[in-house]
Each structure stands twice: as C-alpha cells, then as structure tokens.
mmCIF file of C-alpha atoms in Angstrom:
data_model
loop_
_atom_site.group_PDB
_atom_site.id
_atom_site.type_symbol
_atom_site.label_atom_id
_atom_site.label_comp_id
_atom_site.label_asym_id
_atom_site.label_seq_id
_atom_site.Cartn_x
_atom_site.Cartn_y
_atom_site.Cartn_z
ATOM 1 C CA UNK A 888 94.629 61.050 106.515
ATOM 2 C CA UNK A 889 93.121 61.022 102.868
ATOM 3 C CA UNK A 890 93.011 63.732 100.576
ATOM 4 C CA UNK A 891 91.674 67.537 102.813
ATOM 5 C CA UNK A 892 91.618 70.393 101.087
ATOM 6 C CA UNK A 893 91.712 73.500 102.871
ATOM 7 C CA UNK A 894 88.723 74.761 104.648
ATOM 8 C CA UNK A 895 90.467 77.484 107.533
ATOM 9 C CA UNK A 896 93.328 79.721 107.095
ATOM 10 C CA UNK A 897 95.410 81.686 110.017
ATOM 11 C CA UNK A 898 97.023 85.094 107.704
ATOM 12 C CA UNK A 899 99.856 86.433 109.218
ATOM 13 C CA UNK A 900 100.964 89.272 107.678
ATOM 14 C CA UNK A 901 103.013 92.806 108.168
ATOM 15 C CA UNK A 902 100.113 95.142 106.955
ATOM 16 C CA UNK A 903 96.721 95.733 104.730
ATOM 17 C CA UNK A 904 98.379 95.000 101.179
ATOM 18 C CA UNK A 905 99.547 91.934 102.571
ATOM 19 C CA UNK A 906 96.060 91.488 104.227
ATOM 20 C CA UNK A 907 94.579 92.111 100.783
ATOM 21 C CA UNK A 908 96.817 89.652 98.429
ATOM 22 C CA UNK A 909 96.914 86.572 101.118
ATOM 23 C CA UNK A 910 93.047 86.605 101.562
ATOM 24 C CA UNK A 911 92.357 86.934 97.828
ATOM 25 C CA UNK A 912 94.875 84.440 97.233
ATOM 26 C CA UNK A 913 92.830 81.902 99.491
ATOM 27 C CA UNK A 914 89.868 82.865 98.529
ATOM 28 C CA UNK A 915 90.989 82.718 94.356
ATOM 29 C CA UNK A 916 92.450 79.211 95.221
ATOM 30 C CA UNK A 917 90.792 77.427 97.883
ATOM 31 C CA UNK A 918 87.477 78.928 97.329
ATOM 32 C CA UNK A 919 87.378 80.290 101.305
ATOM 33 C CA UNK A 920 84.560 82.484 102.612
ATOM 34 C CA UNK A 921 85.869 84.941 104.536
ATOM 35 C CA UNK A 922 84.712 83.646 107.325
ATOM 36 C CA UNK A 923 87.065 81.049 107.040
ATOM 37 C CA UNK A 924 89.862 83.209 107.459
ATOM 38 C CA UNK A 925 91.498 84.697 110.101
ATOM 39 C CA UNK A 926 94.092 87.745 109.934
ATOM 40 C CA UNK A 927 97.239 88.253 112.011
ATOM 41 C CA UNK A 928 98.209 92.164 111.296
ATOM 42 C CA UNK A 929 100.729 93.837 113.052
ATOM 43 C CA UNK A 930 99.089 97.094 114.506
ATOM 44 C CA UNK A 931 99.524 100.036 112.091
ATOM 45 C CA UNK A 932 101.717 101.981 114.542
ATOM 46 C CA UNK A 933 103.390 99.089 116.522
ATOM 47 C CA UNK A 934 106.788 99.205 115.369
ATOM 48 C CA UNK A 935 108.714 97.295 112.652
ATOM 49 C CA UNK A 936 106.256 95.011 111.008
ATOM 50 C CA UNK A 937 108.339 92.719 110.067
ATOM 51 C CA UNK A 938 109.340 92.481 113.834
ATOM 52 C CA UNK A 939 106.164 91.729 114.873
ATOM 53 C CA UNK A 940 106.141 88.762 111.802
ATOM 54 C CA UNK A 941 109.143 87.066 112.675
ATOM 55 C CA UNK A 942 108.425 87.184 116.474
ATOM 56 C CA UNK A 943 104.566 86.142 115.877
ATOM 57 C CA UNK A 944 105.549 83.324 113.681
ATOM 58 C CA UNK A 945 106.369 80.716 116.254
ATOM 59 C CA UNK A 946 103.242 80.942 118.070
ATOM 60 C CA UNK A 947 101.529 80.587 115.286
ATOM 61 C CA UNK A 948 102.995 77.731 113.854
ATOM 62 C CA UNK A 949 102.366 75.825 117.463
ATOM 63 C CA UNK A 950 98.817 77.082 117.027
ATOM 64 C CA UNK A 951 98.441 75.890 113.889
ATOM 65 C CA UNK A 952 99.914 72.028 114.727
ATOM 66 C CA UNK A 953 97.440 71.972 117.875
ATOM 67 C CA UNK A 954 94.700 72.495 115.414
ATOM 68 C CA UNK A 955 96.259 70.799 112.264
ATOM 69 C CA UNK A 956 95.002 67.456 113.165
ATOM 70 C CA UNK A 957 91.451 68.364 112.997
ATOM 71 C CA UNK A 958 90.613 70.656 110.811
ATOM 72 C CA UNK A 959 92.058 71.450 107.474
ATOM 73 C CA UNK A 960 94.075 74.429 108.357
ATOM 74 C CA UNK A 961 96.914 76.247 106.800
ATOM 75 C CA UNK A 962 99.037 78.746 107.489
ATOM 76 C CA UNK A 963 100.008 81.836 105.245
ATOM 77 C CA UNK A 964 102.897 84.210 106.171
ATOM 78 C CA UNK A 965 103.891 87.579 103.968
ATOM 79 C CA UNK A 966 106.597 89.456 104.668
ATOM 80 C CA UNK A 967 108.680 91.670 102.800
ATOM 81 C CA UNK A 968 112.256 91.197 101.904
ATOM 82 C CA UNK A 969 112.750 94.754 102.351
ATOM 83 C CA UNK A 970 116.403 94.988 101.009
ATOM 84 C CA UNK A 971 116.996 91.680 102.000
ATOM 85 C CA UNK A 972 117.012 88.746 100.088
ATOM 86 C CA UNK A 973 114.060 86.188 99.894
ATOM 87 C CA UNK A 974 116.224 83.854 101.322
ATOM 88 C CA UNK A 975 117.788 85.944 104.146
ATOM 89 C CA UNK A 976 113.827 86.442 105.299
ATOM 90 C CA UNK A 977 113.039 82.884 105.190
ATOM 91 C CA UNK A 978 115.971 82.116 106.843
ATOM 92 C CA UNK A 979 114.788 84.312 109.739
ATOM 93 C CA UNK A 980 111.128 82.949 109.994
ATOM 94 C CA UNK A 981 113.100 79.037 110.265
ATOM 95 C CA UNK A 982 115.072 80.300 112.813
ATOM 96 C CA UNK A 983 111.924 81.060 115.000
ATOM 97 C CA UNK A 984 109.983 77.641 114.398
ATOM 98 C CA UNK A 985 111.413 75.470 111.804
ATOM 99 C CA UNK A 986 108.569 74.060 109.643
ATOM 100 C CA UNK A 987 107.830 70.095 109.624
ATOM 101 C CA UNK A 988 107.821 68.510 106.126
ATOM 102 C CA UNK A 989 104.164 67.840 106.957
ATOM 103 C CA UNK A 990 103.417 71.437 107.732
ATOM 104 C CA UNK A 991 100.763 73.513 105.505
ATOM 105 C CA UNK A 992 102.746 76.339 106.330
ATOM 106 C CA UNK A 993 103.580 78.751 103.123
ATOM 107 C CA UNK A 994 106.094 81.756 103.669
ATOM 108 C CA UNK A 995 105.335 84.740 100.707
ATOM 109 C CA UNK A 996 108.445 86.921 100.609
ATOM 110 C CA UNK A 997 107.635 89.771 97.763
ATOM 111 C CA UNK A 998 111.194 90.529 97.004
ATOM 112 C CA UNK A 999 110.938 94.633 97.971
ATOM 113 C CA UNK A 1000 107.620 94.597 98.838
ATOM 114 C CA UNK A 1001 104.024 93.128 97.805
ATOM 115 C CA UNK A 1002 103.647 96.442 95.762
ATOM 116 C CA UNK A 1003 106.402 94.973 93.030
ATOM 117 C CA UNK A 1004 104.274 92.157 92.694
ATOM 118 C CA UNK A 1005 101.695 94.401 91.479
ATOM 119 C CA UNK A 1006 103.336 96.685 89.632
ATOM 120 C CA UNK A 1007 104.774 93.403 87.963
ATOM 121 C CA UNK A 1008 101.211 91.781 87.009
ATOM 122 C CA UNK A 1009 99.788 94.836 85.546
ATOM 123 C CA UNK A 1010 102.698 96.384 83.647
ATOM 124 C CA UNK A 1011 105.339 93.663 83.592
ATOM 125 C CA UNK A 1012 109.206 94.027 83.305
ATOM 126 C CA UNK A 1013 110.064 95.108 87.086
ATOM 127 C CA UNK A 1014 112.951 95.504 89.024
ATOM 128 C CA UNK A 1015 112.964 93.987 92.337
ATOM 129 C CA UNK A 1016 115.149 96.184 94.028
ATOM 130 C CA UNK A 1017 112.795 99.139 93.292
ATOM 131 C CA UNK A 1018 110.204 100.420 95.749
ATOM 132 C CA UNK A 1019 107.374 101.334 93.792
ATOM 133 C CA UNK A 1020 105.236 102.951 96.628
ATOM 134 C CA UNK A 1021 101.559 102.357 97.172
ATOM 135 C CA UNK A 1022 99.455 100.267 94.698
ATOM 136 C CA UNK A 1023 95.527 100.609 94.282
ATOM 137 C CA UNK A 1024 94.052 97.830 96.290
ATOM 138 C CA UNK A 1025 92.397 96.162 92.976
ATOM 139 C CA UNK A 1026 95.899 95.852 91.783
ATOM 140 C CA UNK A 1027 96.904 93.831 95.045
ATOM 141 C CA UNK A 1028 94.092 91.478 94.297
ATOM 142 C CA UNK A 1029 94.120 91.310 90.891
ATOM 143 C CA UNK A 1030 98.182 90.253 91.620
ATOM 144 C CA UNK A 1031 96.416 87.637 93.936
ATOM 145 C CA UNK A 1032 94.536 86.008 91.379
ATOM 146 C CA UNK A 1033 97.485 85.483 88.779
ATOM 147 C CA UNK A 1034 99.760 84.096 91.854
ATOM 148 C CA UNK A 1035 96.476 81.802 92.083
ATOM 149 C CA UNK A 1036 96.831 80.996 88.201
ATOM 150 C CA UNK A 1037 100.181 79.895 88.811
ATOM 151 C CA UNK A 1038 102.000 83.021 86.875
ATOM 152 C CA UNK A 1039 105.366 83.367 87.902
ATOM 153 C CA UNK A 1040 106.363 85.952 85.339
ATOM 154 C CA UNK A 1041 109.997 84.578 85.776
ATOM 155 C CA UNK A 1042 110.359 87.020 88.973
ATOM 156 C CA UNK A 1043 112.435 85.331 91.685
ATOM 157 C CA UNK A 1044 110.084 86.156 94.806
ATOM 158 C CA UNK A 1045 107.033 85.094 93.013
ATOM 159 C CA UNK A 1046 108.713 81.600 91.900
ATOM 160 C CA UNK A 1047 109.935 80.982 95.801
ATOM 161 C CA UNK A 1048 105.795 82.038 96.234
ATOM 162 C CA UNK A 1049 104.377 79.333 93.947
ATOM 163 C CA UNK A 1050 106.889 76.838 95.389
ATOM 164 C CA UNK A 1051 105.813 78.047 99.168
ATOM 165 C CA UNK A 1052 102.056 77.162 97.929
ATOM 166 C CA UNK A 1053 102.896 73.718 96.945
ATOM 167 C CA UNK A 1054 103.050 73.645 101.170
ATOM 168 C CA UNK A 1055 99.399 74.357 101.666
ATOM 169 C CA UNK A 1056 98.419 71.142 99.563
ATOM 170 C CA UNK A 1057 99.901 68.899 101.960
ATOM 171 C CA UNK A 1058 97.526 66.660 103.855
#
C-alpha cells in the first residue's frame, strides 16, 4: 500500500468537548481542513452518551473498512471513563467490533472526563478520579495540541491516548 498519511477522519464522540479536542487533535497532527472531517455526536438530549458511543461504534468501524481501502481514512473515538477504568471502556468498545491490527482506528478514553485532560495541561498535578466540571473551550484545544506534541504528563489516560494514536499511522 506505500506510505498514506491521513487525509479524512470519521469523529465519534459523546459531546462538544470531545468534538472540540478530537478535531483539533487532527487538525494539530495531520494538518486536516475541516472539511476533511466528519463528526459523530450523540444528540445533546438523547440519553447516555456513552450509550450512544459504544452502540455507534460498530457501524462505524464497518464504515470505515468499506472506505479504508481507498481513501486514507481513520477513525477517532472519545469517550469518557466516567468512573470506570480506561480499560473497562475499551473493553466495552472491543466487545462491539473488535479492531483489526490493520485498523486506523484510535479509542481516547480521558480517565473522568476530557475536562481532566485540560485541567491537567494548563495547571498540571491532577487527580483522575476528580470531576473538574466545564473547561473553557481554548483549554480543550490547547489540551489538543500538547496530546499532538506527544505530552503525556505521566497521566494514565493520556499515555493509553498517545499509544491509541500510534493506530492512526498505520497504512
């Protein structure tokens, strides 16, 4: 196949936060226009978001293989861990479609929620077990562009994150 770097992304994600830090994330990284990305939200008063994730996630990973092949596509998932662990919620995406070792499929968990991730670039020392409520929008992204730089800050969730990346440079 040679080397294809990405040029379409399929988001699918449990709200606007999540919206925010996966599309500056590809766009940081990959150099997307937003054009070039498309957004799977669940619907602000549809239920449990992560719900609609989990039971979203199949379909999207048989989209993305029907389209794999010729273009170069990827597929980003966040979802919370909620109170769960990171593990526990990846466990329960793999359980809907099991990803192929060839897949460009990446699975973000923020351990609590993508809000610790923010908190934790632009303060530091976090606990992951706190919820730290809403976060400015420019915090989201500018937690987007140090996940982009590779900046772990030791944090658990954001490790498993830069691991899950190493997915989308598959070919």
């Amino acid at each position: 196949m040679g080397d294809r770097r990405v040029a379409f992304a399929v988001v699918l994600c449990e709200d606007q936060a999540h919206a925010t830090l996966a599309i500056r994330y590809l766009r940081t990284r990959f150099d997307l226009a937003p054009r070039c990305i498309r957004v799977q939200q669940a619907p602000p008063s549809g239920g449990s978001a992560e719900q609609y994730v989990r039971q979203r996630f199949e379909k999207e990973v048989l989209a993305y293989r029907k389209r794999a092949n010729s273009l170069a596509l990827c597929l980003l998932v966040v979802t919370d861990a909620d109170t769960r662990t990171v593990h526990d919620r990846v466990a329960s995406l793999e359980d809907e479609a099991p990803r192929l070792p060839t897949d460009r499929v990446a699975l973000f968990v923020p351990k609590r929620n993508v809000e610790t991730w923010a908190v934790a670039y632009a303060e530091g020392g976090v606990n992951e077990e706190v919820d730290y409520g809403p976060q400015p929008a420019q915090r989201i992204r500018e937690a987007a562009d140090r996940l982009a730089g590779w900046d772990s800050l030791g944090l658990e969730s954001i490790e498993h994150a830069l691991f899950e990346a190493t997915n989308l440079d598959r070919f």
